[in-house]
C-alpha positions as a printed Julia matrix, in Angstrom:
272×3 Matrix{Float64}:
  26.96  -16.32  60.83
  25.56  -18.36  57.92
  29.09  -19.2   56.59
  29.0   -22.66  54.91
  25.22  -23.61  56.44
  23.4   -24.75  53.88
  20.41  -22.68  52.93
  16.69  -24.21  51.22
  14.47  -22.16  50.0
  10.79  -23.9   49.18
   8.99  -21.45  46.87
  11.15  -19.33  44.99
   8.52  -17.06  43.78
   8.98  -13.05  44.36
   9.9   -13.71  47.86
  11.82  -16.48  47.57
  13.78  -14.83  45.16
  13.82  -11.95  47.37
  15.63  -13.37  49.84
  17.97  -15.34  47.82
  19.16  -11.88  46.28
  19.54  -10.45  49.8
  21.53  -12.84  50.9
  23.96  -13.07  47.74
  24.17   -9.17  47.45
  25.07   -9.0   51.14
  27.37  -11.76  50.63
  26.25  -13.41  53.76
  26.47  -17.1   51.75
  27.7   -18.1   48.24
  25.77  -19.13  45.28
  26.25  -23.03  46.14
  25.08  -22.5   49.77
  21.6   -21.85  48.45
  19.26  -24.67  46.82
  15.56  -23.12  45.84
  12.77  -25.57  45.2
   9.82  -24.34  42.3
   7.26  -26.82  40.32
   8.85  -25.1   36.98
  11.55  -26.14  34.93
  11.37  -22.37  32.6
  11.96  -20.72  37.09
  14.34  -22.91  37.45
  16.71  -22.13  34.54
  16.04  -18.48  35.44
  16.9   -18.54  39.2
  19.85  -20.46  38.27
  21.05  -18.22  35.45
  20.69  -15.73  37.34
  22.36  -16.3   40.9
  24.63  -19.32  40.04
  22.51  -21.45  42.52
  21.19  -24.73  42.67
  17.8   -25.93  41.97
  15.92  -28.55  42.15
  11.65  -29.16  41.35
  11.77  -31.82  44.39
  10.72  -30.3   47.73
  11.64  -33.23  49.91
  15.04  -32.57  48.67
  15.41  -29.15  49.3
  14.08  -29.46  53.22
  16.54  -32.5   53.48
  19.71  -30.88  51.84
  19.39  -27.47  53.92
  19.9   -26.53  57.42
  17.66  -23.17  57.38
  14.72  -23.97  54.87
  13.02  -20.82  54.33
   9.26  -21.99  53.42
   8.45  -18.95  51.13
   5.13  -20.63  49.04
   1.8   -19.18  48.97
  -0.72  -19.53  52.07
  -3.32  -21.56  49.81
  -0.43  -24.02  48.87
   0.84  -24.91  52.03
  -1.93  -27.86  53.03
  -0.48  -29.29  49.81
   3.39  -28.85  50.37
   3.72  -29.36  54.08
   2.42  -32.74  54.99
   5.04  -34.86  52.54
   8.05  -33.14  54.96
   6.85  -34.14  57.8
   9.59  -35.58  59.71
  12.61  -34.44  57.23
  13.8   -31.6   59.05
  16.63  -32.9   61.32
  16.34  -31.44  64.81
  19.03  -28.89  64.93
  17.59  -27.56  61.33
  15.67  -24.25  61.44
  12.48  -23.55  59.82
  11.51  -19.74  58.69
   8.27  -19.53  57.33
   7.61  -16.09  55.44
   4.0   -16.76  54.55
   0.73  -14.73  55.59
  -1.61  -15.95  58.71
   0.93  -19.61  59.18
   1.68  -20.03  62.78
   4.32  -21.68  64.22
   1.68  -24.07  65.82
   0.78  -25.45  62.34
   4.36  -25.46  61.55
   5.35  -27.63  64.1
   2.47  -30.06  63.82
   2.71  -30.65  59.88
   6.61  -30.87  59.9
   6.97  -32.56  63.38
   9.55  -30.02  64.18
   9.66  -27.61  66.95
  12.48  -25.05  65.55
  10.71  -22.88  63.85
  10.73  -18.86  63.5
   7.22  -17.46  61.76
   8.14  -13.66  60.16
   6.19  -11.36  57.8
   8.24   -9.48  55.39
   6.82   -7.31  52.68
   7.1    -6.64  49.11
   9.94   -3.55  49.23
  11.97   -6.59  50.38
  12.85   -7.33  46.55
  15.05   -4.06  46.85
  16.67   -4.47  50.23
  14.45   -2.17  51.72
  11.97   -4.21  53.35
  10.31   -4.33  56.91
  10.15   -7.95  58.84
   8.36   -9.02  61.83
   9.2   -12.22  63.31
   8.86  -14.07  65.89
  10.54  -17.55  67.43
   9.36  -20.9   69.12
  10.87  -21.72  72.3
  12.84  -24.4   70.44
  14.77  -21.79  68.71
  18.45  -21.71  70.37
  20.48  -18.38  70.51
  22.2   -19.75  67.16
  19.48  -20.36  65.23
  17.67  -16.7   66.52
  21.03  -15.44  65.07
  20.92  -17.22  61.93
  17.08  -16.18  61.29
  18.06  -12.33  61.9
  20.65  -12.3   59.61
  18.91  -14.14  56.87
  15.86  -11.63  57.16
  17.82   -8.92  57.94
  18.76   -9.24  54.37
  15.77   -8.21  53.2
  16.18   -4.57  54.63
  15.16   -4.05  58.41
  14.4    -6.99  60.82
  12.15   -6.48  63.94
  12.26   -9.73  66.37
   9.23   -9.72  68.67
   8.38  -11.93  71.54
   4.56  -12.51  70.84
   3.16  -14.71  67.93
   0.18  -12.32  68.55
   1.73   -9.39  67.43
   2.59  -11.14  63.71
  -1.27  -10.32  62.72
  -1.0    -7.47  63.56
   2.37   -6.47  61.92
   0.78   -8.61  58.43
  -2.03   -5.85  58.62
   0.43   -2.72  58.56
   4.3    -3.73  57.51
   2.82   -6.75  55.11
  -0.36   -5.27  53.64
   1.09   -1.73  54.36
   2.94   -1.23  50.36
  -0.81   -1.82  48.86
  -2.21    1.18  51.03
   0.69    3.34  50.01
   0.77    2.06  46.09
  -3.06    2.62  45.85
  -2.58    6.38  47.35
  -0.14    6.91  45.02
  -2.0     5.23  41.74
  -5.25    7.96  43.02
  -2.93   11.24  43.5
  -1.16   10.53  40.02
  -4.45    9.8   38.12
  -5.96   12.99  40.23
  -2.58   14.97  38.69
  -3.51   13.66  35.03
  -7.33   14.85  35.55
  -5.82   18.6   36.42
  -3.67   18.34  32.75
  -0.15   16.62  33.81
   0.63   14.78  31.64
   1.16   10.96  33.15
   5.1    10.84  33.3
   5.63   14.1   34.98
   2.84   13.07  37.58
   3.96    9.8   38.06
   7.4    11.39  39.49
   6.03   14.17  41.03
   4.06   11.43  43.84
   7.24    9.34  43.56
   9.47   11.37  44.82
   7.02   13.33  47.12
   6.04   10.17  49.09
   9.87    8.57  48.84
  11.03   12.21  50.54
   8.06   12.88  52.69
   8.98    9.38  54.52
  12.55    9.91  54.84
  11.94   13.56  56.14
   9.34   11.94  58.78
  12.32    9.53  59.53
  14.69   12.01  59.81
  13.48   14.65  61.83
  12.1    12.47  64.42
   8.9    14.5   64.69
   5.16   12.84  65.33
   3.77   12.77  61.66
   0.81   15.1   63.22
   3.65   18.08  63.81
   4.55   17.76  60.65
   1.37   17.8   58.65
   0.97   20.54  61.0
   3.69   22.38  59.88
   3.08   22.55  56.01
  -0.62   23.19  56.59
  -0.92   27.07  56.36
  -4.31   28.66  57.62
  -6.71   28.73  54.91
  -3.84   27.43  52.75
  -4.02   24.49  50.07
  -2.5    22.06  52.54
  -5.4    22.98  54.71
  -8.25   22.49  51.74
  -7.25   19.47  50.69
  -6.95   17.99  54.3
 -10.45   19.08  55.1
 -11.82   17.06  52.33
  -9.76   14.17  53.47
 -11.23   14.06  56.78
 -14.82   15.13  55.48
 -14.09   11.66  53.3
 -13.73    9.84  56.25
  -9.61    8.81  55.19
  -8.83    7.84  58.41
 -11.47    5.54  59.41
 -11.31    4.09  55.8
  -7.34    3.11  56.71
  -8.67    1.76  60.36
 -11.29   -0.67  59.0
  -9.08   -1.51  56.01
  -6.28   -2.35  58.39
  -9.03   -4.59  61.08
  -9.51   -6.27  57.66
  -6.26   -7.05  56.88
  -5.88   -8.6   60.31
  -9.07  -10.72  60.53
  -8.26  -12.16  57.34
  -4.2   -13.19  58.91
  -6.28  -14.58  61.82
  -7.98  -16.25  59.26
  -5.4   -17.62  57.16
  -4.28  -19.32  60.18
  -7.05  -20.93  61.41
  -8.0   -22.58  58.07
  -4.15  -23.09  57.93
């Protein structure tokens, strides 16, 4: 699918770098396929000693050079790097933008380009076992949908979905999701130190319960409510700790935090 395309990556920060490893690990391109763009010369020798690929500090370059340029800077940086591309892409280039709250609209307007796919990947990406939402402008053919599912496929799973509305909401629960889950897990392990574990043999107690409670939940197929059910024995443990949980208010904490997480996307793209 992405044999001998040329591939530009513009920000090859954690993401960046994520997707450049997906794609060489899955041996979807080779090494010289791929030119990534960064402001540092000390990233630069790094991403190149690393993967064998090209670099380059010039931007303009990079969006010239490829035919899928993968815009992978931060949200705050992208007044500042968009406007000197305007009008490089040629017009059977795609653009993929992996950055928080940037719509396609703005995408279009600052690079005077209509092919362009907006997606929201998050940070278990840098493993191969990420989640992606994206979504497509109507300028996207059939071959470039097919080119933007393999390249974020190889981040780990790749969801396409028909409404730029729905990319909010997927930033506040696939994107913002790994913070919910890593700050659960930083309170149960400190909560096992407090009871006299010592910190290693909490730290992969929660590991491995969380990594195994999700791939049971995946497995089986149940609702998650059957099985909390099932493991919560009357007047059991299961069933003490629970009832402080809700008497905490847990899940209307997660609600509001995730309505926060989507205002601010919403946000992000306005001011974008």
């Amino acid at each position: 699918m992405l044999s001998d395309l040329p591939i530009a990556v513009i920000g090859a920060g954690a993401m960046g770098e994520a997707i450049i490893g997906g794609l060489l690990r899955n041996e979807l391109v080779a090494a010289d396929q791929i030119l990534a763009s960064h402001p540092r010369e000390d990233r630069r020798r790094e991403l190149s000693h690393h993967y064998g690929i090209q670099t380059t500090h010039d931007n303009l370059a990079a969006a010239q050079w490829g035919r899928v340029v993968i815009f992978a800077v931060k949200p705050q940086q992208l007044r500042r790097v968009l406007p000197p591309l305007r009008g490089a892409l040629r017009d059977d280039d795609l653009a993929i933008s992996v950055i928080a709250g940037a719509t396609i609209a703005s995408f279009a307007e600052a690079l005077d380009h209509q092919a362009v796919v907006r997606s929201m990947p998050n940070t278990p990406a840098q493993i191969g076992c990420g989640m992606t939402v994206w979504t497509a402008a109507p300028a996207v053919n059939e071959r470039q949908r097919g080119w933007a599912a393999t390249v974020l496929g190889a981040l780990g799973r790749e969801l396409f979905v028909d409404n730029e509305t729905y990319l909010d909401m997927a930033t506040a629960i696939n994107g913002t999701g790994p913070a919910y889950v890593f700050l659960m897990m930083e309170a149960m392990i400190d909560a096992g130190v407090h009871l006299g574990l010592s910190r290693r043999i909490a730290e992969e107690l929660v590991q491995q319960t969380m990594l195994g409670s999700v791939q049971y939940a995946i497995q089986s197929g149940l609702h998650p409510a059957q099985l909390r059910n099932a493991v919560t024995s009357p007047g059991g443990t299961s069933a003490a700790a629970l009832s402080e949980l809700e008497r905490g208010g847990l899940r209307t904490v997660l609600a509001d935090a995730i309505w926060a997480a989507y205002r601010r996307s919403v946000e992000l793209g306005r001011n974008g």
